[in-house]
Amino acid sequence: CGFTPMHAPQTLSVNGAQPLEMINIDMKPGKDVNDKEAGFFVLQRLRDRMGTNDGKYTLTVSPSWRRGRLGISANDVASRYDGTISATYTLTDNKTGNILDTGRVVAVSTFAASSDPYGVIASNDNAIQSTAAEAADRLIVKLAGYFANAKETPASK
Amino acid sequence: QIGAPETAAGTSRPLQLAPDSPYRDPNLIYLEANSLTNDEKANILTISGEVEGRYQDRTLRAETVVYDLNTGEIVANGNVVLIDATGSTQYADKLELSDELEAGTATNYTGRIEGGGVVGARFVNRNTQEEFEFYNAYYTACELCRAADGDVETPSWRLRAKRVRQDKDTRTIRYNDAVLELLGVPVLYTPYLAHPDPSAERASGLLTPFIGLASDKGFTLEAPYYWAIDDHTEATFTPRIFSKVNPLMEYQFARLFNTGRIDVEGSFTYGSIFDRDGNALDDPNRFFDPSTAPIGKRLRSHIYADGYFEPTDFWTYGFGVQLATDDNYLNRYDLNEQPGTRGVYDSESRRNTSQAYLVGQDDNTRLSVSTVGFQDLRTRIVELGNDQLRVFEDNDDALPIIAPKIELQKYFSDPVLDGRLKLFGDTTWLTRQEGTDYGRGTLGLDYSRTWIAPGGIEVQPFANARLDYYEIEPEGGSKTDFSRTLGQVGVDARYPFIRSGGDVTWILEPRVQVTQNFGDAKLDQFTVIDQGGFEVDLAQDGTDIDLDQALFWQSNKAAGYDLWEDGLRADVGASVSANWNSSRAHLFLGQSYTTDRNTEFEANSGLLADNSDLVGLFVLDLGNRFTTKTRVRYDEDSSSFRRIDSSLRYRDKRFDLSTRYYRIDSESNPLLAINNAPSEEVSGALGVKIADKWRARYKGFYDIDSNNLRRQSLSLTYQDDCTLIELTYTKENLSNDAIRDSSGFGIRIALLTLGDSGN
Amino acid sequence: QFAGNSGAPITIDADDSRLEGGLAIFSGQVDARQGDVRILTDEMTITGRQNGGSGINSAMGDIEKIVAVGNFYYITPTQEVRGERGVYTQADNNFTVTGDVILLQDDSVVTGDKLIYNLDTEEARVVSECQGRKCGNKQRVRVLIKSTGATEQPAT
């Protein structure tokens, strides 16, 4: 039915090379400390799965972390928080410098706001790390989608 | 050399003079035209035929230019355009210029001031101090466009005045007998008005005043004064005068440094607490418990300070101070209750957060050293019906001071097995006046390696071990300290399949993560019986775990350091995603199985039973015109949804609808009972584009549990390229909270270059 | 004041001069002077009206037309005009200079394609072939005024 393993040699590239392992990641710092922290964990997750190399492509990612209020209680206090990492990315070909693919991935984790502020801080830190891992995985899915399609249509695209 | 190589033709951009440009000579004027007539007897030069003149950095265009060599006066006639260095352009039928091409007088003149303002006048004169005086003139920042029938459309707002004078040294534009016309309707008349000249970068001066009406404070007048102290410091003082309560002074201060900035915002007043109708609560026996009555007039104030510095790419440091003298002060005076921060810790609702932090980060190291303290503002004064008031205080003493909190993550790449090693450390010390003092030091290592097994299976074995040291002292109890070593070995395997070629790209990814935990977590140390015989839980983090698809794949699901799962665990999940042009669909299902789940996890965490709840996620995004996201957690034992969280977003040219619904299984959730948080809520916003520039927008939070529309706001907005008028009505229904439970009406008018007024 | 019928004596120095049926032709660095006006040119042809006189005087007696070609200069104490060709026609008392005309007066400069100076009205008119702002590099009339303070009266 047309499904082939993503990591099999021929799936993502004509000559069997693994394009996912030829990407150099350029993580932008974002506008404040939390964006930078989110970017850090997305970068580590991407490196865990794609390795650290300065190959043919450059993936530029600009992360941003935002926390939204939810569940307004009688004393006007949010009882839940939405932790969202949204990261816009551009994939460029190092040799020619033209932009191959751009897009945006969003990962959300909702956590309960415990009555003690340190509890909220701990859940917030944990939410940053877990959504960062999910955002990184989504980035890899987008890249795989691009390379698979790029292989179908001749390189002249 | 005669004539510049390229003429001034065709450019209305401000001209920059090259350092060696001949035009720097003040006596040099260059004109270009079809013909020149030099009448030697009368000593008059007439240059005509699409004349293009240039003098230093001013450009002149006209049909004819007459230059009287005796008087030095130049008169330009016919479609005259004068563009000066700053790019501001003046159009006129007739323009008398002195020989330095300075504008003298002009008839039916329009000038475009750099920075976006447009001044039009029947007659313009330029006095000797080079200041313009306009007679029966108008000023607007709106784009003047010619209607189909040829005459100029009236702009959405303009200031008409008998006489308008541009004052060069105070850089202001002054009006006599000024009328503000809004959408063609004269709205405001004032004999005298002044506002900074838009081309002035930053000039101190009065900003647009604001007049409002509030149910508790009565008639409100605000007159902000902006003070540009120097090139990198500025301050704004806004006195607010109320009819029902004492006046208040609000101040904002900002200072820029070359590596960062400091912003301070605050206010102060003198008076007593008043309820939502403005009557002071000074009568003690109106209170259920008179001893707790917050009565009396005193100095009340608030301050928010935020410093943020980035001296190098690696280091960032800063601080945040948030203090208020009494809990409902900010709400009573409609001050900003949610101050953003660039710091590490966002403030929660009605809880001030003061912090100092130093963060060092590069591609493989992150170090964060911080300290943070809190101030609760959650006191509620509730009406008990028989005009009695009851004060529900929140206990500030129970709030911790976290000093210090040091986090370290350092990643190394391992050349031998091509894996990666992570050193992680975290030490957190909480001290409380009332409640548990808690200190923890953690140091650990985590090794993992990802490689592609034959057939395309992505296998990531991992192992980590850590050492925890605790010092915990429950309230009134004795301090216990203990340490533990915990470890984990596991493998995370995923087998992604991809199908592309058609216009839809499918990705199917089954995934399994098996983890074996080691070490005695000594979780019994975290529960103590206090004098009253009650069980006290000393664990500080991981208290409210809420399993969702993000937390599902974490190898340590305790969402913190204190809790720890024992034994063998297998997380099994699969996700299917489809992408076609700009649309996307994604489905995920997963469940976690374990041999002996310990009872530390609460029922609502989804991790209580041996088989966890079934975690599901469904996303459908059709070309970001229609997006829906639903996350569920289904408990097989009670065959009920422990958690449903669904959002929907629809957007097109006229409508913008976004709704959010969530429901948490309430009886198993201890948290909800304490501070009456809703276990089921629907919130949403609907924006409708009524007419060309008019939009209406409704936003609301509806607590289904207590059948209360907590907060709602309705706003009507008119917006075009130079005007923003926003009428908002907000209503809060916070179960008869004497102060906060109020509704308010606000107007906000922002006229481009004139300033923004509103509360 | 040049030619015209002021009757002021005209002195012409040239390398070579010859008479050909009513035409007096001077060539080779011609330097003609009348009153305070001076003309320099490579070749000058003067056509006089036949009033019976012959030779150089008849030609000089009543000048009908002067044609000066090549490095033409027309110099007065206050102005200097340069061009390729200068033609004086007694009928309308006009002096027309063509070919990259440059008019200098004190430090001010005017350039154009053609200058028509009327000796009666003392009005100089400079025009260019190309008209309109879209001429771009085909130059129009250009005026560079170096005013040495407005009040000073440039001598006529």
JSON list of C-alpha atoms in Angstrom, two decimals, chain A residues 6 8-19 22 57 147-148 151:
[
{"chain": "A", "resi": 6, "resn": "MET", "atom": "CA", "xyz": [11.09, 6.30, 6.72]},
{"chain": "A", "resi": 8, "resn": "ALA", "atom": "CA", "xyz": [15.11, 2.85, 4.93]},
{"chain": "A", "resi": 9, "resn": "PRO", "atom": "CA", "xyz": [17.90, 3.99, 2.61]},
{"chain": "A", "resi": 10, "resn": "GLN", "atom": "CA", "xyz": [15.87, 4.69, -0.53]},
{"chain": "A", "resi": 11, "resn": "THR", "atom": "CA", "xyz": [12.88, 6.39, 1.11]},
{"chain": "A", "resi": 12, "resn": "LEU", "atom": "CA", "xyz": [14.08, 9.93, 1.64]},
{"chain": "A", "resi": 13, "resn": "SER", "atom": "CA", "xyz": [16.72, 10.26, -1.03]},
{"chain": "A", "resi": 14, "resn": "VAL", "atom": "CA", "xyz": [17.55, 8.94, -4.50]},
{"chain": "A", "resi": 15, "resn": "ASN", "atom": "CA", "xyz": [21.14, 7.97, -3.80]},
{"chain": "A", "resi": 16, "resn": "GLY", "atom": "CA", "xyz": [20.41, 6.24, -0.52]},
{"chain": "A", "resi": 17, "resn": "ALA", "atom": "CA", "xyz": [22.12, 8.94, 1.59]},
{"chain": "A", "resi": 18, "resn": "GLN", "atom": "CA", "xyz": [20.22, 9.80, 4.79]},
{"chain": "A", "resi": 19, "resn": "PRO", "atom": "CA", "xyz": [19.25, 13.51, 4.39]},
{"chain": "A", "resi": 22, "resn": "MET", "atom": "CA", "xyz": [23.00, 15.91, 7.00]},
{"chain": "A", "resi": 57, "resn": "TYR", "atom": "CA", "xyz": [21.42, 21.53, 4.87]},
{"chain": "A", "resi": 147, "resn": "PHE", "atom": "CA", "xyz": [12.50, 15.02, 1.65]},
{"chain": "A", "resi": 148, "resn": "ALA", "atom": "CA", "xyz": [10.07, 12.26, 0.65]},
{"chain": "A", "resi": 151, "resn": "LYS", "atom": "CA", "xyz": [12.61, 12.78, -3.95]}
]
